[in-house]
Amino acid sequence: MPDNKDLLLAIDTANERCSAALLRLSDGGFAALREDEIGRGHAERLMDMLQSVLDEAGADWSEVAKLAVCIGPGSFTGIRVGVAAARGLEISLGVPSVGISTLEALAEPEWGEGPVLAVHDARRGEVYAALFAQGGETLREPEALAPDALPAFVASAGAGLRVVGTGVAIAAGVLGEGAALFLAERRFASIAALARLAAKRAPDGPPLPLYLRGADAKAQVPLGLRAAPLVTNPL
């Protein structure tokens, strides 16, 4: 049974997975962890999953001392679900929360081996990318960019670059097979990496979604709700 107020609850709904974990702040160990491949429907699944990891750990909501959430980039809908849940829990539980980017959590397990390029296929001829030095220092903040911009993006990395994410094949096509180690098996950030990063990060206000470009779909305004033309001189 964890010590009272010793748990960090981590949430990730930014991609095809719906993930949650409980990390003990006192020793860095995991009390419970789940990563379910669900595709869509995060809003319907998330709260049941959070309760299930608490049940697995034999813990109660009152033992949560800190929250963490993946802020993207990723699915617009998924990011909103996760960030809104974290914000609601922050208010209801009276505990702080921190946001961690998808790309940082994706790169974290490789930091000990060398510089890391985390790159996701963003569709529409773009990738989301961030570059980290060995040890985790951020060399390039997350950006949305064309694949042919990747060689310049990673120029400061030096030798031994490791590439992870859903954009590995795209990166290999422009960087060249001999330019880096492409880790095709590491496609998505793990909830464990997100929790580890969050445990060490001080809260700095409510987490905000990290949107690197506008939504693919534009909301349509119903005809009856469209504003009437402004008449400046009716007489």
PDB file of C-alpha atoms in Angstrom:
ATOM      1  CA  MET A   1       0.000   0.000   0.000  1.00  0.00           C
ATOM      2  CA  PRO A   2       1.591   3.309  -1.056  1.00  0.00           C
ATOM      3  CA  ASP A   3       2.286   6.033   1.474  1.00  0.00           C
ATOM      4  CA  ASN A   4      -0.422   8.684   1.694  1.00  0.00           C
ATOM      5  CA  LYS A   5      -0.022  11.402  -0.946  1.00  0.00           C
ATOM      6  CA  ASP A   6       2.922   9.629  -2.576  1.00  0.00           C
ATOM      7  CA  LEU A   7       1.523   8.886  -6.036  1.00  0.00           C
ATOM      8  CA  LEU A   8       1.959  10.593  -9.396  1.00  0.00           C
ATOM      9  CA  LEU A   9      -0.883   9.784 -11.792  1.00  0.00           C
ATOM     10  CA  ALA A  10       0.197  10.002 -15.452  1.00  0.00           C
ATOM     11  CA  ILE A  11      -2.243  10.168 -18.398  1.00  0.00           C
ATOM     12  CA  ASP A  12      -1.620   9.841 -22.144  1.00  0.00           C
ATOM     13  CA  THR A  13      -4.408   9.983 -24.736  1.00  0.00           C
ATOM     14  CA  ALA A  14      -2.451  11.744 -27.496  1.00  0.00           C
ATOM     15  CA  ASN A  15      -2.277   8.790 -29.901  1.00  0.00           C
ATOM     16  CA  GLU A  16      -3.825   5.384 -30.563  1.00  0.00           C
ATOM     17  CA  ARG A  17      -3.173   4.302 -26.986  1.00  0.00           C
ATOM     18  CA  CYS A  18      -5.111   5.141 -23.869  1.00  0.00           C
ATOM     19  CA  SER A  19      -2.491   4.962 -21.122  1.00  0.00           C
ATOM     20  CA  ALA A  20      -2.244   5.580 -17.402  1.00  0.00           C
ATOM     21  CA  ALA A  21       0.327   4.907 -14.716  1.00  0.00           C
ATOM     22  CA  LEU A  22       0.859   5.394 -10.995  1.00  0.00           C
ATOM     23  CA  LEU A  23       4.430   6.189  -9.970  1.00  0.00           C
ATOM     24  CA  ARG A  24       5.558   6.352  -6.338  1.00  0.00           C
ATOM     25  CA  LEU A  25       7.299   9.675  -5.807  1.00  0.00           C
ATOM     26  CA  SER A  26       9.171   8.352  -2.790  1.00  0.00           C
ATOM     27  CA  ASP A  27      11.168   5.710  -4.684  1.00  0.00           C
ATOM     28  CA  GLY A  28      10.374   6.131  -8.421  1.00  0.00           C
ATOM     29  CA  GLY A  29       8.787   2.701  -8.694  1.00  0.00           C
ATOM     30  CA  PHE A  30       5.517   1.968 -10.475  1.00  0.00           C
ATOM     31  CA  ALA A  31       2.474   0.910  -8.479  1.00  0.00           C
ATOM     32  CA  ALA A  32       0.401   0.241 -11.636  1.00  0.00           C
ATOM     33  CA  LEU A  33       0.634   0.828 -15.389  1.00  0.00           C
ATOM     34  CA  ARG A  34      -1.644   0.265 -18.384  1.00  0.00           C
ATOM     35  CA  GLU A  35      -1.232   0.991 -22.102  1.00  0.00           C
ATOM     36  CA  ASP A  36      -4.238  -0.090 -24.175  1.00  0.00           C
ATOM     37  CA  GLU A  37      -4.290   0.177 -27.978  1.00  0.00           C
ATOM     38  CA  ILE A  38      -7.782   1.530 -28.631  1.00  0.00           C
ATOM     39  CA  GLY A  39      -7.514   3.733 -31.736  1.00  0.00           C
ATOM     40  CA  ARG A  40     -10.368   6.080 -30.834  1.00  0.00           C
ATOM     41  CA  GLY A  41     -12.801   6.574 -27.990  1.00  0.00           C
ATOM     42  CA  HIS A  42     -10.415   7.937 -25.368  1.00  0.00           C
ATOM     43  CA  ALA A  43     -13.090  10.049 -23.714  1.00  0.00           C
ATOM     44  CA  GLU A  44     -15.261   6.989 -23.101  1.00  0.00           C
ATOM     45  CA  ARG A  45     -12.412   4.848 -21.741  1.00  0.00           C
ATOM     46  CA  LEU A  46     -10.160   7.173 -19.775  1.00  0.00           C
ATOM     47  CA  MET A  47     -11.885   7.528 -16.395  1.00  0.00           C
ATOM     48  CA  ASP A  48     -12.517   3.781 -16.124  1.00  0.00           C
ATOM     49  CA  MET A  49      -8.829   3.199 -16.887  1.00  0.00           C
ATOM     50  CA  LEU A  50      -7.737   5.663 -14.196  1.00  0.00           C
ATOM     51  CA  GLN A  51      -9.921   3.894 -11.657  1.00  0.00           C
ATOM     52  CA  SER A  52      -8.522   0.540 -12.763  1.00  0.00           C
ATOM     53  CA  VAL A  53      -4.895   1.550 -12.144  1.00  0.00           C
ATOM     54  CA  LEU A  54      -5.857   2.855  -8.713  1.00  0.00           C
ATOM     55  CA  ASP A  55      -7.609  -0.444  -7.974  1.00  0.00           C
ATOM     56  CA  GLU A  56      -4.613  -2.432  -9.218  1.00  0.00           C
ATOM     57  CA  ALA A  57      -2.326  -0.460  -6.890  1.00  0.00           C
ATOM     58  CA  GLY A  58      -4.724  -0.810  -3.964  1.00  0.00           C
ATOM     59  CA  ALA A  59      -4.772   2.981  -3.806  1.00  0.00           C
ATOM     60  CA  ASP A  60      -7.304   5.752  -3.436  1.00  0.00           C
ATOM     61  CA  TRP A  61      -7.695   9.133  -5.139  1.00  0.00           C
ATOM     62  CA  SER A  62      -6.676  10.773  -1.858  1.00  0.00           C
ATOM     63  CA  GLU A  63      -3.172   9.308  -2.300  1.00  0.00           C
ATOM     64  CA  VAL A  64      -2.512  11.155  -5.583  1.00  0.00           C
ATOM     65  CA  ALA A  65       0.000  13.950  -4.946  1.00  0.00           C
ATOM     66  CA  LYS A  66       0.730  15.048  -8.528  1.00  0.00           C
ATOM     67  CA  LEU A  67      -0.679  14.674 -12.036  1.00  0.00           C
ATOM     68  CA  ALA A  68       1.019  14.404 -15.417  1.00  0.00           C
ATOM     69  CA  VAL A  69      -0.444  14.522 -18.903  1.00  0.00           C
ATOM     70  CA  CYS A  70       0.884  14.206 -22.436  1.00  0.00           C
ATOM     71  CA  ILE A  71       0.207  17.547 -24.160  1.00  0.00           C
ATOM     72  CA  GLY A  72       1.056  16.513 -27.720  1.00  0.00           C
ATOM     73  CA  PRO A  73       1.718  16.802 -30.547  1.00  0.00           C
ATOM     74  CA  GLY A  74      -0.692  14.085 -31.578  1.00  0.00           C
ATOM     75  CA  SER A  75      -4.399  13.603 -32.134  1.00  0.00           C
ATOM     76  CA  PHE A  76      -6.268  16.881 -31.611  1.00  0.00           C
ATOM     77  CA  THR A  77      -9.202  15.104 -29.994  1.00  0.00           C
ATOM     78  CA  GLY A  78      -7.013  12.846 -27.883  1.00  0.00           C
ATOM     79  CA  ILE A  79      -4.894  15.723 -26.600  1.00  0.00           C
ATOM     80  CA  ARG A  80      -7.987  17.671 -25.594  1.00  0.00           C
ATOM     81  CA  VAL A  81      -9.377  14.661 -23.718  1.00  0.00           C
ATOM     82  CA  GLY A  82      -6.210  14.139 -21.717  1.00  0.00           C
ATOM     83  CA  VAL A  83      -5.537  17.783 -20.908  1.00  0.00           C
ATOM     84  CA  ALA A  84      -9.163  18.395 -19.895  1.00  0.00           C
ATOM     85  CA  ALA A  85      -9.114  15.333 -17.629  1.00  0.00           C
ATOM     86  CA  ALA A  86      -5.887  16.449 -15.978  1.00  0.00           C
ATOM     87  CA  ARG A  87      -7.246  19.942 -15.435  1.00  0.00           C
ATOM     88  CA  GLY A  88     -10.465  18.609 -13.917  1.00  0.00           C
ATOM     89  CA  LEU A  89      -8.573  16.281 -11.590  1.00  0.00           C
ATOM     90  CA  GLU A  90      -6.157  19.049 -10.627  1.00  0.00           C
ATOM     91  CA  ILE A  91      -9.079  21.159  -9.445  1.00  0.00           C
ATOM     92  CA  SER A  92     -11.057  18.374  -7.777  1.00  0.00           C
ATOM     93  CA  LEU A  93      -8.081  16.782  -5.992  1.00  0.00           C
ATOM     94  CA  GLY A  94      -6.288  20.031  -5.203  1.00  0.00           C
ATOM     95  CA  VAL A  95      -2.932  18.761  -6.504  1.00  0.00           C
ATOM     96  CA  PRO A  96      -0.500  20.196  -9.107  1.00  0.00           C
ATOM     97  CA  SER A  97      -0.119  18.911 -12.653  1.00  0.00           C
ATOM     98  CA  VAL A  98       2.601  19.059 -15.291  1.00  0.00           C
ATOM     99  CA  GLY A  99       2.509  18.661 -19.066  1.00  0.00           C
ATOM    100  CA  ILE A 100       5.053  16.597 -21.005  1.00  0.00           C
ATOM    101  CA  SER A 101       5.386  16.613 -24.791  1.00  0.00           C
ATOM    102  CA  THR A 102       4.903  13.428 -26.783  1.00  0.00           C
ATOM    103  CA  LEU A 103       8.290  13.861 -28.427  1.00  0.00           C
ATOM    104  CA  GLU A 104      10.198  14.337 -25.178  1.00  0.00           C
ATOM    105  CA  ALA A 105       8.640  11.226 -23.637  1.00  0.00           C
ATOM    106  CA  LEU A 106       9.319   9.299 -26.838  1.00  0.00           C
ATOM    107  CA  ALA A 107      13.017  10.242 -26.762  1.00  0.00           C
ATOM    108  CA  GLU A 108      13.609   9.764 -23.016  1.00  0.00           C
ATOM    109  CA  PRO A 109      14.458   6.014 -23.032  1.00  0.00           C
ATOM    110  CA  GLU A 110      17.262   6.637 -25.581  1.00  0.00           C
ATOM    111  CA  TRP A 111      18.970   9.613 -23.897  1.00  0.00           C
ATOM    112  CA  GLY A 112      21.636   7.456 -22.307  1.00  0.00           C
ATOM    113  CA  GLU A 113      22.784   6.139 -25.693  1.00  0.00           C
ATOM    114  CA  GLY A 114      23.316   9.368 -27.645  1.00  0.00           C
ATOM    115  CA  PRO A 115      21.485  12.289 -29.275  1.00  0.00           C
ATOM    116  CA  VAL A 116      17.875  11.510 -30.220  1.00  0.00           C
ATOM    117  CA  LEU A 117      15.568  12.744 -32.959  1.00  0.00           C
ATOM    118  CA  ALA A 118      11.929  12.095 -32.059  1.00  0.00           C
ATOM    119  CA  VAL A 119       9.873  12.321 -35.238  1.00  0.00           C
ATOM    120  CA  HIS A 120       6.216  11.600 -35.907  1.00  0.00           C
ATOM    121  CA  ASP A 121       4.434  11.361 -39.246  1.00  0.00           C
ATOM    122  CA  ALA A 122       2.110  14.393 -39.119  1.00  0.00           C
ATOM    123  CA  ARG A 123       0.481  13.622 -42.497  1.00  0.00           C
ATOM    124  CA  ARG A 124      -0.127  16.290 -45.147  1.00  0.00           C
ATOM    125  CA  GLY A 125       3.543  16.143 -46.149  1.00  0.00           C
ATOM    126  CA  GLU A 126       4.907  17.118 -42.733  1.00  0.00           C
ATOM    127  CA  VAL A 127       6.517  15.594 -39.670  1.00  0.00           C
ATOM    128  CA  TYR A 128       6.565  16.652 -36.032  1.00  0.00           C
ATOM    129  CA  ALA A 129      10.143  16.637 -34.770  1.00  0.00           C
ATOM    130  CA  ALA A 130      12.224  17.506 -31.719  1.00  0.00           C
ATOM    131  CA  LEU A 131      15.945  16.999 -31.138  1.00  0.00           C
ATOM    132  CA  PHE A 132      17.640  16.095 -27.858  1.00  0.00           C
ATOM    133  CA  ALA A 133      21.276  15.782 -26.852  1.00  0.00           C
ATOM    134  CA  GLN A 134      22.611  12.765 -24.996  1.00  0.00           C
ATOM    135  CA  GLY A 135      21.362  13.173 -21.449  1.00  0.00           C
ATOM    136  CA  GLY A 136      18.150  14.948 -22.471  1.00  0.00           C
ATOM    137  CA  GLU A 137      19.069  18.581 -23.157  1.00  0.00           C
ATOM    138  CA  THR A 138      16.703  20.028 -25.771  1.00  0.00           C
ATOM    139  CA  LEU A 139      18.618  21.030 -28.897  1.00  0.00           C
ATOM    140  CA  ARG A 140      15.580  21.826 -31.058  1.00  0.00           C
ATOM    141  CA  GLU A 141      12.087  22.445 -29.710  1.00  0.00           C
ATOM    142  CA  PRO A 142       9.118  20.579 -31.267  1.00  0.00           C
ATOM    143  CA  GLU A 143       8.259  21.804 -34.765  1.00  0.00           C
ATOM    144  CA  ALA A 144       6.073  20.842 -37.704  1.00  0.00           C
ATOM    145  CA  LEU A 145       8.252  20.783 -40.805  1.00  0.00           C
ATOM    146  CA  ALA A 146       8.673  19.277 -44.240  1.00  0.00           C
ATOM    147  CA  PRO A 147      10.754  16.072 -44.281  1.00  0.00           C
ATOM    148  CA  ASP A 148      13.415  17.642 -46.487  1.00  0.00           C
ATOM    149  CA  ALA A 149      14.115  20.116 -43.674  1.00  0.00           C
ATOM    150  CA  LEU A 150      15.244  17.324 -41.332  1.00  0.00           C
ATOM    151  CA  PRO A 151      18.958  17.327 -42.327  1.00  0.00           C
ATOM    152  CA  ALA A 152      19.282  20.971 -41.256  1.00  0.00           C
ATOM    153  CA  PHE A 153      17.127  20.317 -38.186  1.00  0.00           C
ATOM    154  CA  VAL A 154      19.518  17.629 -36.879  1.00  0.00           C
ATOM    155  CA  ALA A 155      22.764  19.372 -37.896  1.00  0.00           C
ATOM    156  CA  SER A 156      23.625  20.229 -34.272  1.00  0.00           C
ATOM    157  CA  ALA A 157      23.198  16.649 -33.028  1.00  0.00           C
ATOM    158  CA  GLY A 158      26.638  15.310 -33.860  1.00  0.00           C
ATOM    159  CA  ALA A 159      27.494  11.636 -34.276  1.00  0.00           C
ATOM    160  CA  GLY A 160      25.488   8.689 -33.031  1.00  0.00           C
ATOM    161  CA  LEU A 161      22.020  10.092 -33.738  1.00  0.00           C
ATOM    162  CA  ARG A 162      19.161   7.775 -32.780  1.00  0.00           C
ATOM    163  CA  VAL A 163      15.759   8.232 -34.471  1.00  0.00           C
ATOM    164  CA  VAL A 164      12.446   7.131 -32.930  1.00  0.00           C
ATOM    165  CA  GLY A 165       8.752   7.587 -33.699  1.00  0.00           C
ATOM    166  CA  THR A 166       6.176   6.917 -36.380  1.00  0.00           C
ATOM    167  CA  GLY A 167       8.229   9.045 -38.799  1.00  0.00           C
ATOM    168  CA  VAL A 168      11.301   6.774 -38.739  1.00  0.00           C
ATOM    169  CA  ALA A 169      10.846   5.634 -42.358  1.00  0.00           C
ATOM    170  CA  ILE A 170      10.338   9.215 -43.537  1.00  0.00           C
ATOM    171  CA  ALA A 171      13.473  10.337 -41.706  1.00  0.00           C
ATOM    172  CA  ALA A 172      15.479   7.443 -43.128  1.00  0.00           C
ATOM    173  CA  GLY A 173      14.476   8.513 -46.615  1.00  0.00           C
ATOM    174  CA  VAL A 174      15.921  12.012 -46.243  1.00  0.00           C
ATOM    175  CA  LEU A 175      18.778  11.449 -43.765  1.00  0.00           C
ATOM    176  CA  GLY A 176      20.105   8.294 -45.398  1.00  0.00           C
ATOM    177  CA  GLU A 177      20.373   4.856 -43.860  1.00  0.00           C
ATOM    178  CA  GLY A 178      23.964   5.388 -42.747  1.00  0.00           C
ATOM    179  CA  ALA A 179      23.356   8.736 -41.065  1.00  0.00           C
ATOM    180  CA  ALA A 180      21.605   7.474 -37.930  1.00  0.00           C
ATOM    181  CA  LEU A 181      20.305   4.464 -36.047  1.00  0.00           C
ATOM    182  CA  PHE A 182      16.612   4.171 -36.891  1.00  0.00           C
ATOM    183  CA  LEU A 183      14.726   2.453 -34.067  1.00  0.00           C
ATOM    184  CA  ALA A 184      11.568   1.420 -35.871  1.00  0.00           C
ATOM    185  CA  GLU A 185      10.200  -0.533 -32.893  1.00  0.00           C
ATOM    186  CA  ARG A 186       9.881   2.606 -30.720  1.00  0.00           C
ATOM    187  CA  ARG A 187       6.848   4.232 -32.347  1.00  0.00           C
ATOM    188  CA  PHE A 188       5.013   5.829 -29.421  1.00  0.00           C
ATOM    189  CA  ALA A 189       5.979   7.390 -26.125  1.00  0.00           C
ATOM    190  CA  SER A 190       5.640   5.062 -23.155  1.00  0.00           C
ATOM    191  CA  ILE A 191       3.543   6.118 -20.180  1.00  0.00           C
ATOM    192  CA  ALA A 192       6.469   5.079 -17.975  1.00  0.00           C
ATOM    193  CA  ALA A 193       8.765   7.618 -19.659  1.00  0.00           C
ATOM    194  CA  LEU A 194       6.125  10.326 -19.321  1.00  0.00           C
ATOM    195  CA  ALA A 195       5.752   9.589 -15.605  1.00  0.00           C
ATOM    196  CA  ARG A 196       9.513   9.583 -15.003  1.00  0.00           C
ATOM    197  CA  LEU A 197       9.889  12.985 -16.659  1.00  0.00           C
ATOM    198  CA  ALA A 198       6.936  14.449 -14.782  1.00  0.00           C
ATOM    199  CA  ALA A 199       8.204  13.240 -11.411  1.00  0.00           C
ATOM    200  CA  LYS A 200      11.276  15.458 -11.826  1.00  0.00           C
ATOM    201  CA  ARG A 201       9.481  18.495 -13.278  1.00  0.00           C
ATOM    202  CA  ALA A 202       8.142  21.349 -11.183  1.00  0.00           C
ATOM    203  CA  PRO A 203       4.581  22.485 -11.983  1.00  0.00           C
ATOM    204  CA  ASP A 204       4.372  25.736 -13.937  1.00  0.00           C
ATOM    205  CA  GLY A 205       0.679  26.465 -14.303  1.00  0.00           C
ATOM    206  CA  PRO A 206      -2.025  24.258 -15.841  1.00  0.00           C
ATOM    207  CA  PRO A 207      -0.813  22.112 -18.776  1.00  0.00           C
ATOM    208  CA  LEU A 208      -1.756  23.467 -22.196  1.00  0.00           C
ATOM    209  CA  PRO A 209      -2.131  21.466 -25.418  1.00  0.00           C
ATOM    210  CA  LEU A 210       0.876  21.574 -27.746  1.00  0.00           C
ATOM    211  CA  TYR A 211      -0.619  22.138 -31.196  1.00  0.00           C
ATOM    212  CA  LEU A 212       2.051  22.591 -33.864  1.00  0.00           C
ATOM    213  CA  ARG A 213      -0.442  23.388 -36.630  1.00  0.00           C
ATOM    214  CA  GLY A 214      -4.155  23.940 -37.160  1.00  0.00           C
ATOM    215  CA  ALA A 215      -6.719  21.169 -37.116  1.00  0.00           C
ATOM    216  CA  ASP A 216      -7.228  19.085 -40.282  1.00  0.00           C
ATOM    217  CA  ALA A 217     -10.971  19.669 -40.185  1.00  0.00           C
ATOM    218  CA  LYS A 218     -12.607  23.059 -39.867  1.00  0.00           C
ATOM    219  CA  ALA A 219     -15.789  23.437 -37.864  1.00  0.00           C
ATOM    220  CA  GLN A 220     -18.816  24.351 -39.954  1.00  0.00           C
ATOM    221  CA  VAL A 221     -21.161  27.028 -38.655  1.00  0.00           C
ATOM    222  CA  PRO A 222     -24.854  26.087 -39.137  1.00  0.00           C
ATOM    223  CA  LEU A 223     -26.584  28.433 -41.552  1.00  0.00           C
ATOM    224  CA  GLY A 224     -29.030  29.664 -38.913  1.00  0.00           C
ATOM    225  CA  LEU A 225     -26.200  30.646 -36.578  1.00  0.00           C
ATOM    226  CA  ARG A 226     -24.180  32.680 -39.049  1.00  0.00           C
ATOM    227  CA  ALA A 227     -23.897  36.316 -38.191  1.00  0.00           C
ATOM    228  CA  ALA A 228     -26.019  38.702 -40.194  1.00  0.00           C
ATOM    229  CA  PRO A 229     -24.138  41.308 -42.267  1.00  0.00           C
ATOM    230  CA  LEU A 230     -23.266  44.434 -40.332  1.00  0.00           C
ATOM    231  CA  VAL A 231     -25.355  47.382 -41.504  1.00  0.00           C
ATOM    232  CA  THR A 232     -23.431  50.569 -40.846  1.00  0.00           C
ATOM    233  CA  ASN A 233     -25.935  53.028 -42.306  1.00  0.00           C
ATOM    234  CA  PRO A 234     -29.481  51.618 -42.270  1.00  0.00           C
ATOM    235  CA  LEU A 235     -31.143  54.908 -43.247  1.00  0.00           C
TER     236      LEU A 235
END
